[in-house]
Amino acid sequence: MTKESDQFLHPRSRYYGDFTPENLAFNANLQEFAQKITYICSLETGGKISSEKAYKEIKALWKQLKSSKKNLGISEKPPESDEGKSTTE
């Protein structure tokens, strides 16, 4: 597969969030998750796979994404910033 066709079939968006290697890796995993979900939904909509199979595959992908988040140490809550804080505190 050529680079151009790979980019067309599997587009990646730039990451504009808070840069850490972990956040960047998770973003790549999240984009891959979204792409696979799109394929599964298309297969199910087109009658190529059953709703049950689509559900099971999506559930497995979700577990992988959750595991990725945990293994990368991505926190549940973003760190607090100085923005939005009152100056009287």
PDB file of N, CA and C in Angstrom:
ATOM      1  N   MET A   1       0.854  -1.180   0.000  1.00  0.00           N
ATOM      2  CA  MET A   1       0.000   0.000   0.000  1.00  0.00           C
ATOM      3  C   MET A   1       0.895   1.237   0.000  1.00  0.00           C
ATOM      4  N   THR A   2       0.572   2.191  -0.825  1.00  0.00           N
ATOM      5  CA  THR A   2       1.365   3.412  -0.885  1.00  0.00           C
ATOM      6  C   THR A   2       1.061   4.294   0.319  1.00  0.00           C
ATOM      7  N   LYS A   3       1.977   5.195   0.594  1.00  0.00           N
ATOM      8  CA  LYS A   3       1.801   6.103   1.724  1.00  0.00           C
ATOM      9  C   LYS A   3       0.541   6.954   1.553  1.00  0.00           C
ATOM     10  N   GLU A   4       0.303   7.398   0.319  1.00  0.00           N
ATOM     11  CA  GLU A   4      -0.865   8.245   0.057  1.00  0.00           C
ATOM     12  C   GLU A   4      -2.173   7.492   0.299  1.00  0.00           C
ATOM     13  N   SER A   5      -2.239   6.246  -0.176  1.00  0.00           N
ATOM     14  CA  SER A   5      -3.473   5.487   0.026  1.00  0.00           C
ATOM     15  C   SER A   5      -3.649   5.120   1.491  1.00  0.00           C
ATOM     16  N   ASP A   6      -2.542   4.873   2.199  1.00  0.00           N
ATOM     17  CA  ASP A   6      -2.636   4.576   3.628  1.00  0.00           C
ATOM     18  C   ASP A   6      -3.162   5.792   4.388  1.00  0.00           C
ATOM     19  N   GLN A   7      -2.673   6.981   4.029  1.00  0.00           N
ATOM     20  CA  GLN A   7      -3.151   8.198   4.679  1.00  0.00           C
ATOM     21  C   GLN A   7      -4.616   8.464   4.354  1.00  0.00           C
ATOM     22  N   PHE A   8      -5.037   8.114   3.150  1.00  0.00           N
ATOM     23  CA  PHE A   8      -6.435   8.296   2.764  1.00  0.00           C
ATOM     24  C   PHE A   8      -7.336   7.337   3.538  1.00  0.00           C
ATOM     25  N   LEU A   9      -6.930   6.070   3.639  1.00  0.00           N
ATOM     26  CA  LEU A   9      -7.752   5.061   4.309  1.00  0.00           C
ATOM     27  C   LEU A   9      -7.686   5.156   5.828  1.00  0.00           C
ATOM     28  N   HIS A  10      -6.572   5.634   6.353  1.00  0.00           N
ATOM     29  CA  HIS A  10      -6.380   5.716   7.798  1.00  0.00           C
ATOM     30  C   HIS A  10      -5.897   7.114   8.181  1.00  0.00           C
ATOM     31  N   PRO A  11      -6.754   8.126   8.033  1.00  0.00           N
ATOM     32  CA  PRO A  11      -6.306   9.487   8.326  1.00  0.00           C
ATOM     33  C   PRO A  11      -6.005   9.668   9.809  1.00  0.00           C
ATOM     34  N   ARG A  12      -5.013  10.461  10.086  1.00  0.00           N
ATOM     35  CA  ARG A  12      -4.649  10.797  11.461  1.00  0.00           C
ATOM     36  C   ARG A  12      -4.726  12.306  11.602  1.00  0.00           C
ATOM     37  N   SER A  13      -5.260  12.740  12.721  1.00  0.00           N
ATOM     38  CA  SER A  13      -5.329  14.167  12.992  1.00  0.00           C
ATOM     39  C   SER A  13      -4.160  14.560  13.880  1.00  0.00           C
ATOM     40  N   ARG A  14      -3.758  15.804  13.779  1.00  0.00           N
ATOM     41  CA  ARG A  14      -2.702  16.305  14.653  1.00  0.00           C
ATOM     42  C   ARG A  14      -3.219  16.362  16.078  1.00  0.00           C
ATOM     43  N   TYR A  15      -2.297  16.270  17.028  1.00  0.00           N
ATOM     44  CA  TYR A  15      -2.648  16.345  18.442  1.00  0.00           C
ATOM     45  C   TYR A  15      -2.340  17.744  18.945  1.00  0.00           C
ATOM     46  N   TYR A  16      -3.355  18.413  19.478  1.00  0.00           N
ATOM     47  CA  TYR A  16      -3.187  19.774  19.963  1.00  0.00           C
ATOM     48  C   TYR A  16      -3.315  19.884  21.479  1.00  0.00           C
ATOM     49  N   GLY A  17      -3.478  18.766  22.170  1.00  0.00           N
ATOM     50  CA  GLY A  17      -3.641  18.787  23.621  1.00  0.00           C
ATOM     51  C   GLY A  17      -2.326  19.016  24.339  1.00  0.00           C
ATOM     52  N   ASP A  18      -2.378  18.885  25.666  1.00  0.00           N
ATOM     53  CA  ASP A  18      -1.171  19.009  26.483  1.00  0.00           C
ATOM     54  C   ASP A  18      -0.206  17.903  26.088  1.00  0.00           C
ATOM     55  N   PHE A  19       0.987  18.296  25.628  1.00  0.00           N
ATOM     56  CA  PHE A  19       1.909  17.294  25.115  1.00  0.00           C
ATOM     57  C   PHE A  19       2.653  16.590  26.234  1.00  0.00           C
ATOM     58  N   THR A  20       2.484  15.298  26.262  1.00  0.00           N
ATOM     59  CA  THR A  20       3.342  14.378  26.997  1.00  0.00           C
ATOM     60  C   THR A  20       3.435  13.149  26.100  1.00  0.00           C
ATOM     61  N   PRO A  21       4.495  12.377  26.221  1.00  0.00           N
ATOM     62  CA  PRO A  21       4.562  11.153  25.412  1.00  0.00           C
ATOM     63  C   PRO A  21       3.358  10.243  25.651  1.00  0.00           C
ATOM     64  N   GLU A  22       2.892  10.196  26.904  1.00  0.00           N
ATOM     65  CA  GLU A  22       1.742   9.358  27.237  1.00  0.00           C
ATOM     66  C   GLU A  22       0.470   9.855  26.554  1.00  0.00           C
ATOM     67  N   ASN A  23       0.245  11.162  26.594  1.00  0.00           N
ATOM     68  CA  ASN A  23      -0.948  11.724  25.946  1.00  0.00           C
ATOM     69  C   ASN A  23      -0.903  11.513  24.437  1.00  0.00           C
ATOM     70  N   LEU A  24       0.274  11.670  23.850  1.00  0.00           N
ATOM     71  CA  LEU A  24       0.417  11.469  22.412  1.00  0.00           C
ATOM     72  C   LEU A  24       0.152  10.011  22.034  1.00  0.00           C
ATOM     73  N   ALA A  25       0.692   9.080  22.829  1.00  0.00           N
ATOM     74  CA  ALA A  25       0.467   7.651  22.569  1.00  0.00           C
ATOM     75  C   ALA A  25      -1.010   7.310  22.729  1.00  0.00           C
ATOM     76  N   PHE A  26      -1.643   7.848  23.777  1.00  0.00           N
ATOM     77  CA  PHE A  26      -3.061   7.565  23.985  1.00  0.00           C
ATOM     78  C   PHE A  26      -3.900   8.144  22.851  1.00  0.00           C
ATOM     79  N   ASN A  27      -3.535   9.333  22.377  1.00  0.00           N
ATOM     80  CA  ASN A  27      -4.266   9.930  21.265  1.00  0.00           C
ATOM     81  C   ASN A  27      -4.178   9.051  20.024  1.00  0.00           C
ATOM     82  N   ALA A  28      -3.010   8.493  19.757  1.00  0.00           N
ATOM     83  CA  ALA A  28      -2.858   7.582  18.612  1.00  0.00           C
ATOM     84  C   ALA A  28      -3.736   6.352  18.805  1.00  0.00           C
ATOM     85  N   ASN A  29      -3.759   5.814  20.031  1.00  0.00           N
ATOM     86  CA  ASN A  29      -4.611   4.658  20.323  1.00  0.00           C
ATOM     87  C   ASN A  29      -6.087   5.010  20.167  1.00  0.00           C
ATOM     88  N   LEU A  30      -6.456   6.201  20.599  1.00  0.00           N
ATOM     89  CA  LEU A  30      -7.843   6.648  20.496  1.00  0.00           C
ATOM     90  C   LEU A  30      -8.264   6.797  19.033  1.00  0.00           C
ATOM     91  N   GLN A  31      -7.389   7.346  18.205  1.00  0.00           N
ATOM     92  CA  GLN A  31      -7.707   7.488  16.782  1.00  0.00           C
ATOM     93  C   GLN A  31      -7.836   6.128  16.108  1.00  0.00           C
ATOM     94  N   GLU A  32      -6.969   5.183  16.490  1.00  0.00           N
ATOM     95  CA  GLU A  32      -7.061   3.829  15.934  1.00  0.00           C
ATOM     96  C   GLU A  32      -8.367   3.167  16.370  1.00  0.00           C
ATOM     97  N   PHE A  33      -8.750   3.369  17.635  1.00  0.00           N
ATOM     98  CA  PHE A  33     -10.008   2.846  18.160  1.00  0.00           C
ATOM     99  C   PHE A  33     -11.178   3.387  17.335  1.00  0.00           C
ATOM    100  N   ALA A  34     -11.187   4.690  17.114  1.00  0.00           N
ATOM    101  CA  ALA A  34     -12.278   5.318  16.361  1.00  0.00           C
ATOM    102  C   ALA A  34     -12.358   4.769  14.939  1.00  0.00           C
ATOM    103  N   GLN A  35     -11.207   4.572  14.309  1.00  0.00           N
ATOM    104  CA  GLN A  35     -11.189   4.044  12.941  1.00  0.00           C
ATOM    105  C   GLN A  35     -11.760   2.630  12.903  1.00  0.00           C
ATOM    106  N   LYS A  36     -11.366   1.796  13.864  1.00  0.00           N
ATOM    107  CA  LYS A  36     -11.860   0.414  13.905  1.00  0.00           C
ATOM    108  C   LYS A  36     -13.358   0.372  14.190  1.00  0.00           C
ATOM    109  N   ILE A  37     -13.835   1.264  15.050  1.00  0.00           N
ATOM    110  CA  ILE A  37     -15.270   1.329  15.346  1.00  0.00           C
ATOM    111  C   ILE A  37     -16.039   1.688  14.074  1.00  0.00           C
ATOM    112  N   THR A  38     -15.501   2.620  13.300  1.00  0.00           N
ATOM    113  CA  THR A  38     -16.139   2.998  12.037  1.00  0.00           C
ATOM    114  C   THR A  38     -16.261   1.800  11.109  1.00  0.00           C
ATOM    115  N   TYR A  39     -15.186   1.011  11.001  1.00  0.00           N
ATOM    116  CA  TYR A  39     -15.226  -0.185  10.150  1.00  0.00           C
ATOM    117  C   TYR A  39     -16.273  -1.176  10.641  1.00  0.00           C
ATOM    118  N   ILE A  40     -16.291  -1.421  11.944  1.00  0.00           N
ATOM    119  CA  ILE A  40     -17.242  -2.386  12.509  1.00  0.00           C
ATOM    120  C   ILE A  40     -18.672  -1.921  12.257  1.00  0.00           C
ATOM    121  N   CYS A  41     -18.940  -0.642  12.481  1.00  0.00           N
ATOM    122  CA  CYS A  41     -20.287  -0.108  12.246  1.00  0.00           C
ATOM    123  C   CYS A  41     -20.685  -0.246  10.778  1.00  0.00           C
ATOM    124  N   SER A  42     -19.745   0.013   9.891  1.00  0.00           N
ATOM    125  CA  SER A  42     -20.037  -0.123   8.460  1.00  0.00           C
ATOM    126  C   SER A  42     -20.331  -1.569   8.089  1.00  0.00           C
ATOM    127  N   LEU A  43     -19.563  -2.505   8.636  1.00  0.00           N
ATOM    128  CA  LEU A  43     -19.803  -3.923   8.362  1.00  0.00           C
ATOM    129  C   LEU A  43     -21.165  -4.365   8.887  1.00  0.00           C
ATOM    130  N   GLU A  44     -21.515  -3.897  10.072  1.00  0.00           N
ATOM    131  CA  GLU A  44     -22.810  -4.269  10.661  1.00  0.00           C
ATOM    132  C   GLU A  44     -23.947  -3.639   9.865  1.00  0.00           C
ATOM    133  N   THR A  45     -23.807  -2.377   9.501  1.00  0.00           N
ATOM    134  CA  THR A  45     -24.834  -1.692   8.719  1.00  0.00           C
ATOM    135  C   THR A  45     -25.031  -2.354   7.362  1.00  0.00           C
ATOM    136  N   GLY A  46     -23.938  -2.816   6.769  1.00  0.00           N
ATOM    137  CA  GLY A  46     -24.003  -3.470   5.469  1.00  0.00           C
ATOM    138  C   GLY A  46     -24.408  -4.927   5.530  1.00  0.00           C
ATOM    139  N   GLY A  47     -24.674  -5.429   6.728  1.00  0.00           N
ATOM    140  CA  GLY A  47     -25.118  -6.809   6.873  1.00  0.00           C
ATOM    141  C   GLY A  47     -24.008  -7.843   6.769  1.00  0.00           C
ATOM    142  N   LYS A  48     -22.762  -7.414   6.838  1.00  0.00           N
ATOM    143  CA  LYS A  48     -21.636  -8.342   6.725  1.00  0.00           C
ATOM    144  C   LYS A  48     -21.334  -9.050   8.043  1.00  0.00           C
ATOM    145  N   ILE A  49     -21.678  -8.404   9.166  1.00  0.00           N
ATOM    146  CA  ILE A  49     -21.536  -9.044  10.477  1.00  0.00           C
ATOM    147  C   ILE A  49     -22.812  -8.787  11.270  1.00  0.00           C
ATOM    148  N   SER A  50     -23.068  -9.632  12.243  1.00  0.00           N
ATOM    149  CA  SER A  50     -24.277  -9.484  13.055  1.00  0.00           C
ATOM    150  C   SER A  50     -24.099  -8.363  14.078  1.00  0.00           C
ATOM    151  N   SER A  51     -25.226  -7.915  14.614  1.00  0.00           N
ATOM    152  CA  SER A  51     -25.185  -6.896  15.661  1.00  0.00           C
ATOM    153  C   SER A  51     -24.445  -7.419  16.878  1.00  0.00           C
ATOM    154  N   GLU A  52     -24.655  -8.687  17.196  1.00  0.00           N
ATOM    155  CA  GLU A  52     -23.987  -9.293  18.351  1.00  0.00           C
ATOM    156  C   GLU A  52     -22.473  -9.325  18.156  1.00  0.00           C
ATOM    157  N   LYS A  53     -22.034  -9.704  16.966  1.00  0.00           N
ATOM    158  CA  LYS A  53     -20.589  -9.739  16.683  1.00  0.00           C
ATOM    159  C   LYS A  53     -20.010  -8.328  16.748  1.00  0.00           C
ATOM    160  N   ALA A  54     -20.719  -7.354  16.199  1.00  0.00           N
ATOM    161  CA  ALA A  54     -20.261  -5.965  16.248  1.00  0.00           C
ATOM    162  C   ALA A  54     -20.130  -5.516  17.695  1.00  0.00           C
ATOM    163  N   TYR A  55     -21.134  -5.835  18.510  1.00  0.00           N
ATOM    164  CA  TYR A  55     -21.099  -5.455  19.920  1.00  0.00           C
ATOM    165  C   TYR A  55     -19.891  -6.064  20.619  1.00  0.00           C
ATOM    166  N   LYS A  56     -19.653  -7.353  20.385  1.00  0.00           N
ATOM    167  CA  LYS A  56     -18.535  -8.039  21.043  1.00  0.00           C
ATOM    168  C   LYS A  56     -17.193  -7.455  20.610  1.00  0.00           C
ATOM    169  N   GLU A  57     -17.061  -7.151  19.336  1.00  0.00           N
ATOM    170  CA  GLU A  57     -15.806  -6.577  18.848  1.00  0.00           C
ATOM    171  C   GLU A  57     -15.581  -5.180  19.414  1.00  0.00           C
ATOM    172  N   ILE A  58     -16.641  -4.381  19.473  1.00  0.00           N
ATOM    173  CA  ILE A  58     -16.520  -3.033  20.033  1.00  0.00           C
ATOM    174  C   ILE A  58     -16.189  -3.108  21.518  1.00  0.00           C
ATOM    175  N   LYS A  59     -16.814  -4.034  22.222  1.00  0.00           N
ATOM    176  CA  LYS A  59     -16.534  -4.196  23.653  1.00  0.00           C
ATOM    177  C   LYS A  59     -15.069  -4.580  23.872  1.00  0.00           C
ATOM    178  N   ALA A  60     -14.538  -5.480  23.046  1.00  0.00           N
ATOM    179  CA  ALA A  60     -13.135  -5.885  23.162  1.00  0.00           C
ATOM    180  C   ALA A  60     -12.204  -4.705  22.875  1.00  0.00           C
ATOM    181  N   LEU A  61     -12.538  -3.915  21.863  1.00  0.00           N
ATOM    182  CA  LEU A  61     -11.724  -2.741  21.547  1.00  0.00           C
ATOM    183  C   LEU A  61     -11.764  -1.721  22.682  1.00  0.00           C
ATOM    184  N   TRP A  62     -12.933  -1.565  23.299  1.00  0.00           N
ATOM    185  CA  TRP A  62     -13.074  -0.636  24.424  1.00  0.00           C
ATOM    186  C   TRP A  62     -12.188  -1.080  25.586  1.00  0.00           C
ATOM    187  N   LYS A  63     -12.165  -2.382  25.864  1.00  0.00           N
ATOM    188  CA  LYS A  63     -11.317  -2.903  26.941  1.00  0.00           C
ATOM    189  C   LYS A  63      -9.844  -2.634  26.641  1.00  0.00           C
ATOM    190  N   GLN A  64      -9.452  -2.784  25.382  1.00  0.00           N
ATOM    191  CA  GLN A  64      -8.067  -2.496  24.996  1.00  0.00           C
ATOM    192  C   GLN A  64      -7.738  -1.021  25.210  1.00  0.00           C
ATOM    193  N   LEU A  65      -8.672  -0.144  24.856  1.00  0.00           N
ATOM    194  CA  LEU A  65      -8.445   1.289  25.021  1.00  0.00           C
ATOM    195  C   LEU A  65      -8.341   1.653  26.500  1.00  0.00           C
ATOM    196  N   LYS A  66      -9.217   1.078  27.322  1.00  0.00           N
ATOM    197  CA  LYS A  66      -9.154   1.329  28.764  1.00  0.00           C
ATOM    198  C   LYS A  66      -7.833   0.850  29.341  1.00  0.00           C
ATOM    199  N   SER A  67      -7.383  -0.322  28.903  1.00  0.00           N
ATOM    200  CA  SER A  67      -6.111  -0.868  29.365  1.00  0.00           C
ATOM    201  C   SER A  67      -4.956   0.041  28.947  1.00  0.00           C
ATOM    202  N   SER A  68      -5.020   0.541  27.736  1.00  0.00           N
ATOM    203  CA  SER A  68      -4.002   1.461  27.238  1.00  0.00           C
ATOM    204  C   SER A  68      -3.941   2.704  28.120  1.00  0.00           C
ATOM    205  N   LYS A  69      -5.093   3.244  28.444  1.00  0.00           N
ATOM    206  CA  LYS A  69      -5.166   4.442  29.288  1.00  0.00           C
ATOM    207  C   LYS A  69      -4.537   4.179  30.644  1.00  0.00           C
ATOM    208  N   LYS A  70      -4.869   3.047  31.213  1.00  0.00           N
ATOM    209  CA  LYS A  70      -4.335   2.689  32.532  1.00  0.00           C
ATOM    210  C   LYS A  70      -2.825   2.474  32.465  1.00  0.00           C
ATOM    211  N   ASN A  71      -2.366   1.720  31.458  1.00  0.00           N
ATOM    212  CA  ASN A  71      -0.939   1.424  31.328  1.00  0.00           C
ATOM    213  C   ASN A  71      -0.097   2.663  31.047  1.00  0.00           C
ATOM    214  N   LEU A  72      -0.683   3.640  30.372  1.00  0.00           N
ATOM    215  CA  LEU A  72       0.035   4.879  30.079  1.00  0.00           C
ATOM    216  C   LEU A  72      -0.007   5.858  31.247  1.00  0.00           C
ATOM    217  N   GLY A  73      -0.820   5.566  32.254  1.00  0.00           N
ATOM    218  CA  GLY A  73      -0.903   6.430  33.424  1.00  0.00           C
ATOM    219  C   GLY A  73      -1.652   7.718  33.171  1.00  0.00           C
ATOM    220  N   ILE A  74      -2.602   7.677  32.265  1.00  0.00           N
ATOM    221  CA  ILE A  74      -3.425   8.856  31.985  1.00  0.00           C
ATOM    222  C   ILE A  74      -4.412   8.998  33.137  1.00  0.00           C
ATOM    223  N   SER A  75      -4.415  10.178  33.776  1.00  0.00           N
ATOM    224  CA  SER A  75      -5.259  10.368  34.956  1.00  0.00           C
ATOM    225  C   SER A  75      -6.715  10.574  34.579  1.00  0.00           C
ATOM    226  N   GLU A  76      -7.595  10.300  35.538  1.00  0.00           N
ATOM    227  CA  GLU A  76      -9.033  10.498  35.343  1.00  0.00           C
ATOM    228  C   GLU A  76      -9.370  11.979  35.231  1.00  0.00           C
ATOM    229  N   LYS A  77      -8.730  12.786  36.066  1.00  0.00           N
ATOM    230  CA  LYS A  77      -9.020  14.216  36.081  1.00  0.00           C
ATOM    231  C   LYS A  77      -7.798  14.964  35.561  1.00  0.00           C
ATOM    232  N   PRO A  78      -8.020  15.972  34.721  1.00  0.00           N
ATOM    233  CA  PRO A  78      -6.873  16.747  34.244  1.00  0.00           C
ATOM    234  C   PRO A  78      -6.268  17.540  35.400  1.00  0.00           C
ATOM    235  N   PRO A  79      -4.972  17.815  35.354  1.00  0.00           N
ATOM    236  CA  PRO A  79      -4.368  18.605  36.425  1.00  0.00           C
ATOM    237  C   PRO A  79      -4.979  19.996  36.453  1.00  0.00           C
ATOM    238  N   GLU A  80      -5.082  20.542  37.650  1.00  0.00           N
ATOM    239  CA  GLU A  80      -5.665  21.875  37.789  1.00  0.00           C
ATOM    240  C   GLU A  80      -4.705  22.908  37.232  1.00  0.00           C
ATOM    241  N   SER A  81      -5.265  23.893  36.580  1.00  0.00           N
ATOM    242  CA  SER A  81      -4.446  24.993  36.060  1.00  0.00           C
ATOM    243  C   SER A  81      -4.836  26.257  36.802  1.00  0.00           C
ATOM    244  N   ASP A  82      -4.085  27.306  36.571  1.00  0.00           N
ATOM    245  CA  ASP A  82      -4.387  28.583  37.213  1.00  0.00           C
ATOM    246  C   ASP A  82      -5.566  29.282  36.557  1.00  0.00           C
ATOM    247  N   GLU A  83      -5.962  28.836  35.361  1.00  0.00           N
ATOM    248  CA  GLU A  83      -7.079  29.455  34.660  1.00  0.00           C
ATOM    249  C   GLU A  83      -8.379  29.190  35.404  1.00  0.00           C
ATOM    250  N   GLY A  84      -9.190  30.186  35.508  1.00  0.00           N
ATOM    251  CA  GLY A  84     -10.496  30.013  36.110  1.00  0.00           C
ATOM    252  C   GLY A  84     -10.494  30.103  37.626  1.00  0.00           C
ATOM    253  N   LYS A  85      -9.309  30.227  38.228  1.00  0.00           N
ATOM    254  CA  LYS A  85      -9.246  30.350  39.683  1.00  0.00           C
ATOM    255  C   LYS A  85      -9.400  31.815  40.067  1.00  0.00           C
ATOM    256  N   SER A  86     -10.050  32.010  41.181  1.00  0.00           N
ATOM    257  CA  SER A  86     -10.243  33.355  41.688  1.00  0.00           C
ATOM    258  C   SER A  86      -8.921  33.885  42.234  1.00  0.00           C
ATOM    259  N   THR A  87      -8.675  35.168  42.090  1.00  0.00           N
ATOM    260  CA  THR A  87      -7.443  35.765  42.603  1.00  0.00           C
ATOM    261  C   THR A  87      -7.541  36.019  44.094  1.00  0.00           C
ATOM    262  N   THR A  88      -8.716  35.802  44.695  1.00  0.00           N
ATOM    263  CA  THR A  88      -8.889  36.034  46.125  1.00  0.00           C
ATOM    264  C   THR A  88      -8.588  34.794  46.938  1.00  0.00           C
ATOM    265  N   GLU A  89      -8.228  33.690  46.306  1.00  0.00           N
ATOM    266  CA  GLU A  89      -7.942  32.455  47.041  1.00  0.00           C
ATOM    267  C   GLU A  89      -6.609  32.524  47.705  1.00  0.00           C
TER     268      GLU A  89
END
